[in-house]
mmCIF file of C-alpha atoms in Angstrom:
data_model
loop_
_atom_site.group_PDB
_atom_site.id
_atom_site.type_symbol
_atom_site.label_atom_id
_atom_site.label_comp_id
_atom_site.label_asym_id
_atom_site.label_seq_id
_atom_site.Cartn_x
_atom_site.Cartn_y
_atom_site.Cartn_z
ATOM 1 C CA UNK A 15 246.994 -87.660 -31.648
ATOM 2 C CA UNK A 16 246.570 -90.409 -34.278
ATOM 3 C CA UNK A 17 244.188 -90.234 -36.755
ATOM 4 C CA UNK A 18 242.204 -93.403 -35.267
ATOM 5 C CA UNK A 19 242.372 -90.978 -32.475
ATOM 6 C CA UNK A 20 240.713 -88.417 -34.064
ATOM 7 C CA UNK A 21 238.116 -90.422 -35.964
ATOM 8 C CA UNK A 22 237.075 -92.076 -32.345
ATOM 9 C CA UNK A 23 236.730 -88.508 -30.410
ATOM 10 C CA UNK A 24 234.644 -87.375 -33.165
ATOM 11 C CA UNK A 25 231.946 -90.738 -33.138
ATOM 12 C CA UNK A 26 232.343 -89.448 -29.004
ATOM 13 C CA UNK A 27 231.059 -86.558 -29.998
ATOM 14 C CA UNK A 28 228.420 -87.627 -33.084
ATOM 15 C CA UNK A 29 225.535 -85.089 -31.549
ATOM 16 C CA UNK A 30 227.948 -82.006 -31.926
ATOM 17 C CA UNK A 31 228.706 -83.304 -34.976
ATOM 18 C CA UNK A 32 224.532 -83.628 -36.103
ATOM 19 C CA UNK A 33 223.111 -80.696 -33.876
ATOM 20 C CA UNK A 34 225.594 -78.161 -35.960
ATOM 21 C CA UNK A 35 225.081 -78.377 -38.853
ATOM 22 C CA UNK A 36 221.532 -79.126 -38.559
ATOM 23 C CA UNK A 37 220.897 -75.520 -36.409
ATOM 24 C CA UNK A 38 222.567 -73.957 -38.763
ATOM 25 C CA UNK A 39 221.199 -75.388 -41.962
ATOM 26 C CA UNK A 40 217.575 -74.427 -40.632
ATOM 27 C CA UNK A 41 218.609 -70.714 -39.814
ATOM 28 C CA UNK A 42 219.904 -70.461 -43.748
ATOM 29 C CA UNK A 43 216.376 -71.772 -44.600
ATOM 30 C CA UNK A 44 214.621 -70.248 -42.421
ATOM 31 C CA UNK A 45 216.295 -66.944 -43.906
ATOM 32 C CA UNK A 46 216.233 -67.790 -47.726
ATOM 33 C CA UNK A 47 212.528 -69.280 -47.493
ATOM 34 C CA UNK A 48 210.795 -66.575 -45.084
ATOM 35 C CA UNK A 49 213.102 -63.523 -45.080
ATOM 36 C CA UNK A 50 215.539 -62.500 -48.035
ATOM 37 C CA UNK A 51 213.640 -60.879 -51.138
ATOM 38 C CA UNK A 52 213.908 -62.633 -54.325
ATOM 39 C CA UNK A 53 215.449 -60.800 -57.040
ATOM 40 C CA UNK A 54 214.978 -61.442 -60.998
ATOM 41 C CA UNK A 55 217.833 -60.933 -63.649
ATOM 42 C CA UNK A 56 217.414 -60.815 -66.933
ATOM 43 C CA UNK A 57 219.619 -59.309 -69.981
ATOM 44 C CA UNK A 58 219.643 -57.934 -73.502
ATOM 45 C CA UNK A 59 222.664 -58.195 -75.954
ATOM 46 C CA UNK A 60 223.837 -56.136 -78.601
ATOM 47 C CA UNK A 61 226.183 -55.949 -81.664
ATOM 48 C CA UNK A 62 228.477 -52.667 -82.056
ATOM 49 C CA UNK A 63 229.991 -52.298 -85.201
ATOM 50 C CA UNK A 64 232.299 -48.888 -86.076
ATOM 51 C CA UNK A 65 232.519 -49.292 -89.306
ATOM 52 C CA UNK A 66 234.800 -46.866 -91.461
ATOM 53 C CA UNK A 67 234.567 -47.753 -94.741
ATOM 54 C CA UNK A 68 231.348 -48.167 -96.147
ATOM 55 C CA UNK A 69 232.613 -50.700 -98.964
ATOM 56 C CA UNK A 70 234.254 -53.155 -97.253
ATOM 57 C CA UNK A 71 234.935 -54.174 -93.523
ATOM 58 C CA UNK A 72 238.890 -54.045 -92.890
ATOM 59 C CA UNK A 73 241.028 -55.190 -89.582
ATOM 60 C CA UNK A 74 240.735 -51.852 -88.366
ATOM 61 C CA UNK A 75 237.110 -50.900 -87.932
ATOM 62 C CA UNK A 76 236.880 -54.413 -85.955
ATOM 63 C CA UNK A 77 239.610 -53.072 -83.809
ATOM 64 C CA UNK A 78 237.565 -50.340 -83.238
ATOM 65 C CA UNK A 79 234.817 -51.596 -82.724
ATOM 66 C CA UNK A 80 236.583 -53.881 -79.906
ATOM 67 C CA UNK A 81 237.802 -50.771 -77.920
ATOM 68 C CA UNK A 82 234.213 -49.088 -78.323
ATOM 69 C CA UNK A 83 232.982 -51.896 -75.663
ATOM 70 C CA UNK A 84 235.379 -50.454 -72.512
ATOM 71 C CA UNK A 85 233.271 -46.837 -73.800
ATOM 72 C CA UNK A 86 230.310 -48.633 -73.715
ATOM 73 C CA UNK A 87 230.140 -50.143 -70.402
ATOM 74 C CA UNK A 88 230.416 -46.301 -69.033
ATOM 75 C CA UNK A 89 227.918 -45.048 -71.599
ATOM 76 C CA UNK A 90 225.390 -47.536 -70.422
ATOM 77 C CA UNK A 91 224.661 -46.315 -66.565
ATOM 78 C CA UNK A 92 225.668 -42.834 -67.571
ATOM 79 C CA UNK A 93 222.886 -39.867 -66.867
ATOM 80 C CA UNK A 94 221.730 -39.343 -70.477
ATOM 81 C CA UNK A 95 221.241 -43.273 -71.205
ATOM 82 C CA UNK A 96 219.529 -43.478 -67.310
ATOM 83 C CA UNK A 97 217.689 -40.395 -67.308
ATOM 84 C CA UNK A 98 216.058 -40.983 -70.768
ATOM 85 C CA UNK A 99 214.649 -44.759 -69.548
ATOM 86 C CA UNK A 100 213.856 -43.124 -66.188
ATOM 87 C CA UNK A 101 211.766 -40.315 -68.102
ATOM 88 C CA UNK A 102 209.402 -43.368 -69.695
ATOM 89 C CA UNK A 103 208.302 -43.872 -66.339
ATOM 90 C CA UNK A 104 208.054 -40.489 -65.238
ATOM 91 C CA UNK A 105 210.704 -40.875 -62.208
ATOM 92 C CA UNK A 106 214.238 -39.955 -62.151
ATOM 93 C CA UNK A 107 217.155 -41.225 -63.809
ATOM 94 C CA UNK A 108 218.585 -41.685 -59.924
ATOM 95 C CA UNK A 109 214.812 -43.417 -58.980
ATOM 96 C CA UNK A 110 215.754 -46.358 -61.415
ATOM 97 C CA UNK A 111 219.556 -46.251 -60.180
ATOM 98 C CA UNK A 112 217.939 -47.392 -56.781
ATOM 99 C CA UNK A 113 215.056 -50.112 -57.983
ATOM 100 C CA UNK A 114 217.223 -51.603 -60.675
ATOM 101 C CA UNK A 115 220.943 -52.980 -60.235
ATOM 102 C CA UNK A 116 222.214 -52.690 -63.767
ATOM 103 C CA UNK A 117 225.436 -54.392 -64.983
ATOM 104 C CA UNK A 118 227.319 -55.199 -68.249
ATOM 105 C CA UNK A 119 229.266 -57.821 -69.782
ATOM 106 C CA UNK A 120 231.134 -58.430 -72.780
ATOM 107 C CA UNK A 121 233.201 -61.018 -74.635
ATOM 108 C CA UNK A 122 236.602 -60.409 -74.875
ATOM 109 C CA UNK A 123 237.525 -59.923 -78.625
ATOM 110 C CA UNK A 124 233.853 -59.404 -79.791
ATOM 111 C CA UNK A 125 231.950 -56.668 -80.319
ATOM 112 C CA UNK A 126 229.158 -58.276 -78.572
ATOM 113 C CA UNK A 127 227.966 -56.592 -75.012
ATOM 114 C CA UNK A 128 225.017 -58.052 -72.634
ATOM 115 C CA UNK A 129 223.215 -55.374 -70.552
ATOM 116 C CA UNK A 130 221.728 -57.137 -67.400
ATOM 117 C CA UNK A 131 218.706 -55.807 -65.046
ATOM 118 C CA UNK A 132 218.458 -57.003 -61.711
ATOM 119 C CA UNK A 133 215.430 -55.771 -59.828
ATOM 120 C CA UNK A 134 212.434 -57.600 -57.253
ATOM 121 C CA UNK A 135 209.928 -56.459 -59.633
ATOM 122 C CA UNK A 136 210.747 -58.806 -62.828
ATOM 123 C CA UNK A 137 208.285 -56.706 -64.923
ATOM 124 C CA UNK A 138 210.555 -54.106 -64.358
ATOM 125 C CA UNK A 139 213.716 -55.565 -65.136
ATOM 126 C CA UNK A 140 212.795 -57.023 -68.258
ATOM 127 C CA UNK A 141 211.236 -53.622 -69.390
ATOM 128 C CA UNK A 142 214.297 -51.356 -67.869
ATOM 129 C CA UNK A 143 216.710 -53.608 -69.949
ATOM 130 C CA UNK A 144 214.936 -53.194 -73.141
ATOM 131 C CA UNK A 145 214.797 -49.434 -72.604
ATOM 132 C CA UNK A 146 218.402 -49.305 -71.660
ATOM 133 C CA UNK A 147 219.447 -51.029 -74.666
ATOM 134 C CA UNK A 148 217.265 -48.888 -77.013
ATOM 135 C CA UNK A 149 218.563 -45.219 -75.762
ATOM 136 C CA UNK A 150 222.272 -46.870 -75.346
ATOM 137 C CA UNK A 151 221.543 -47.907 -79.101
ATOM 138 C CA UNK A 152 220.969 -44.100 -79.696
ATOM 139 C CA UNK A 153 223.001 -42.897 -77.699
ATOM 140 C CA UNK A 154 226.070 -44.395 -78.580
ATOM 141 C CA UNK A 155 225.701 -43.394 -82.870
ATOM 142 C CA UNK A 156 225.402 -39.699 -81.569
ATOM 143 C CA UNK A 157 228.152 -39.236 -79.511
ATOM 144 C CA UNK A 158 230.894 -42.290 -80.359
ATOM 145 C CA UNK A 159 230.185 -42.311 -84.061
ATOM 146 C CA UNK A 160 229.621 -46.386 -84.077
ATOM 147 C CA UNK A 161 227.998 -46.779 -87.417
ATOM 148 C CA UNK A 162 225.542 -49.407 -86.041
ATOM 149 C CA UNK A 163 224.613 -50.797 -83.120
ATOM 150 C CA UNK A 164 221.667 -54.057 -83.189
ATOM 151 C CA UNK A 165 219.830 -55.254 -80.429
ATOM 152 C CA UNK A 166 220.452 -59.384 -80.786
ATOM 153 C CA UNK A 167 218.212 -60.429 -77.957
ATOM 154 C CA UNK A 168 215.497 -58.125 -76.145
ATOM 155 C CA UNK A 169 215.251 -59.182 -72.523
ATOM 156 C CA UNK A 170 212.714 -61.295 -71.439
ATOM 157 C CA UNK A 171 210.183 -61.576 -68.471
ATOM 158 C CA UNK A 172 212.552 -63.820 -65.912
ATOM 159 C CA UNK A 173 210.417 -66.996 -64.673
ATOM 160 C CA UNK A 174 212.254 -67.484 -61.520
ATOM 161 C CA UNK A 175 213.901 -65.645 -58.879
ATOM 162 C CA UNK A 176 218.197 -65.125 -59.822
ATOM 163 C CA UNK A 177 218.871 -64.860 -56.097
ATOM 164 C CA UNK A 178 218.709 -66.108 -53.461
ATOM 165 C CA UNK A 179 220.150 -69.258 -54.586
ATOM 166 C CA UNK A 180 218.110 -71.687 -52.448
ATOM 167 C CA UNK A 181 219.626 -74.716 -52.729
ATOM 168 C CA UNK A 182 222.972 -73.651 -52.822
ATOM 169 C CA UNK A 183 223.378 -71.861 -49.917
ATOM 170 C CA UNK A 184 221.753 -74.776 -48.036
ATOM 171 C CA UNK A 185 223.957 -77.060 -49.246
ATOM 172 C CA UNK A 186 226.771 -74.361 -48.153
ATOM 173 C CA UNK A 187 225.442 -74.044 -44.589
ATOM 174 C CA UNK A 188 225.447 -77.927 -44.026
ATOM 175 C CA UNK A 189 228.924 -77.682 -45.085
ATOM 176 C CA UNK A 190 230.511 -74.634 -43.113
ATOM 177 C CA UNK A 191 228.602 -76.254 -40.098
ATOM 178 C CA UNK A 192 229.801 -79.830 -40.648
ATOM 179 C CA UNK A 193 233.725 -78.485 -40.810
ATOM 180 C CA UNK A 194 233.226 -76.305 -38.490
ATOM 181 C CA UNK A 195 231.930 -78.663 -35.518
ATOM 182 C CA UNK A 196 234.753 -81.082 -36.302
ATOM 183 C CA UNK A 197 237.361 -78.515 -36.555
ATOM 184 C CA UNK A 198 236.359 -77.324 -33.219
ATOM 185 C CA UNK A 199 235.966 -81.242 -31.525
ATOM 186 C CA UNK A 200 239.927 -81.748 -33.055
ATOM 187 C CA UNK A 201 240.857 -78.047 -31.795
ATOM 188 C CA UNK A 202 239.814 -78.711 -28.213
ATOM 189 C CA UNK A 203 240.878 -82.148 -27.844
ATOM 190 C CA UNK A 204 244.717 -80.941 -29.289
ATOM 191 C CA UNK A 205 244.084 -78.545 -26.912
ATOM 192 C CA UNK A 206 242.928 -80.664 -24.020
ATOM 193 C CA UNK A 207 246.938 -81.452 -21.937
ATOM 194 C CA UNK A 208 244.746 -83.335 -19.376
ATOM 195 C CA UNK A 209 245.995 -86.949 -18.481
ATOM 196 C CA UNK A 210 243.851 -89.673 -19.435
ATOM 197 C CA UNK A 211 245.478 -92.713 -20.030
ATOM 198 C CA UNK A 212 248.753 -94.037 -19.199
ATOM 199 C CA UNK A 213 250.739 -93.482 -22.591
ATOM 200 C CA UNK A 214 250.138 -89.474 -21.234
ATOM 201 C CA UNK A 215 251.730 -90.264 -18.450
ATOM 202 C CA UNK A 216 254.667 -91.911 -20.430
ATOM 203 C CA UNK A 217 254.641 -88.956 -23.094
ATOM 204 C CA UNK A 218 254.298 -86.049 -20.554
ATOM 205 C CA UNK A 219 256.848 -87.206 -17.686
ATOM 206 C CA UNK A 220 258.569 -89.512 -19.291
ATOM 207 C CA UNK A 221 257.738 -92.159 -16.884
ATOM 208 C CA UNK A 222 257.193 -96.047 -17.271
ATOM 209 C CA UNK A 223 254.486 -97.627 -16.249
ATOM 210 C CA UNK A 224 254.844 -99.924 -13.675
ATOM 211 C CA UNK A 225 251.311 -100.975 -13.060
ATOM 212 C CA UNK A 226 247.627 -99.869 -13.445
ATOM 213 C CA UNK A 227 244.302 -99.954 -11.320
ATOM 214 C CA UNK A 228 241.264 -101.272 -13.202
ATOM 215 C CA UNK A 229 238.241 -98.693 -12.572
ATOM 216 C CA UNK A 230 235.626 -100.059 -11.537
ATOM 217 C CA UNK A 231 231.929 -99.027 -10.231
ATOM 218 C CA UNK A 232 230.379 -100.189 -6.569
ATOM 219 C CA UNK A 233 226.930 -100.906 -6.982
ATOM 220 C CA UNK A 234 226.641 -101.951 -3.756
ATOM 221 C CA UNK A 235 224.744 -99.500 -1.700
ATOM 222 C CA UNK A 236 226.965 -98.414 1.936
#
């Protein structure tokens, strides 16, 4: 099959190619607009420093203060740091573990982390990031010895929803439905050893033509 080939079955077959992508676009709205949950992110960073030498910052206490990160991101969503923002609002540590998705990043070769709070409640998340970064700040001077840790930005109160990416995953569905009705049109006319026309005949048996027979309709009424 040629490509003209191709390009003709699938103007053939234009509704397949329309009805698709069109039912599936309106499930993924129907879905993102009416049933998923929005969730809010937001995030707080901070600056780690383990410094040894009170006069003078050498190569070392950077280095240091590089590996303390990798600690850090355990420290962070440990019991004491979770239990102690869980106690401010009288639940469990395990009670915030469940309303609040926590996560955190860092920079390679800085001694910069970001803490980030997912929850559906952005109130929450903004306050639950804060209060994670506080006890961490604590936390982490008692039992690593880091000589100072700074909060550089407290989080804020997200103003829109971090997922479910609307848009995107519209845009997405339109896609995946638009390749996937023309792969299947190509797939079953490849697949399709019917004969149709008389260079079949010439491919599959290896057969001249000799002649053909016009079809034609009778609109005459017998």
């Amino acid at each position: 099959m040629s490509v003209r080939d191709i390009f003709k079955v699938l103007l053939e077959k234009m509704l397949i190619l329309v009805m698709v992508p069109f039912i599936l676009v309106s499930m993924v709205s129907v879905y993102v607009y009416m049933v998923a949950v929005p969730r809010y992110t937001t995030s707080t960073s901070l600056y780690i420093l383990h410094k040894q030498n009170d006069d003078q910052l050498v190569y070392s206490d950077l280095t240091a203060s590089e590996l303390l990160v990798n600690d850090c991101k355990q420290l962070v969503v440990s019991d004491r740091v979770m239990d102690a923002v869980g106690e401010k609002f009288g639940v469990t540590g395990e009670a915030v573990r469940k309303k609040c998705s926590v996560s955190i990043t860092s920079t390679s070769k800085t001694r910069v982390i970001r803490i980030s709070v997912t929850s559906k409640d952005p109130v929450l998340a903004a306050n639950v990031a804060n209060l994670i970064a506080l006890e961490f700040s604590e936390s982490i001077v008692d039992l690593m010895g880091a000589s100072s840790v700074k909060v550089i930005d407290y989080a804020k109160l997200p103003s829109k929803p971090s997922s479910p990416q609307k848009a995107k995953l519209i845009v997405i569905a339109g896609i995946v439905g638009l390749a996937g009705a023309i792969c299947f049109i190509v797939a079953r006319e490849l697949l399709n050893n019917s004969i149709r026309t008389s260079e079949d005949v010439e491919i599959d048996l290896g057969l001249p033509v000799l002649a053909r027979i016009p079809l034609t309709e009778d609109n005459h009424n017998e």
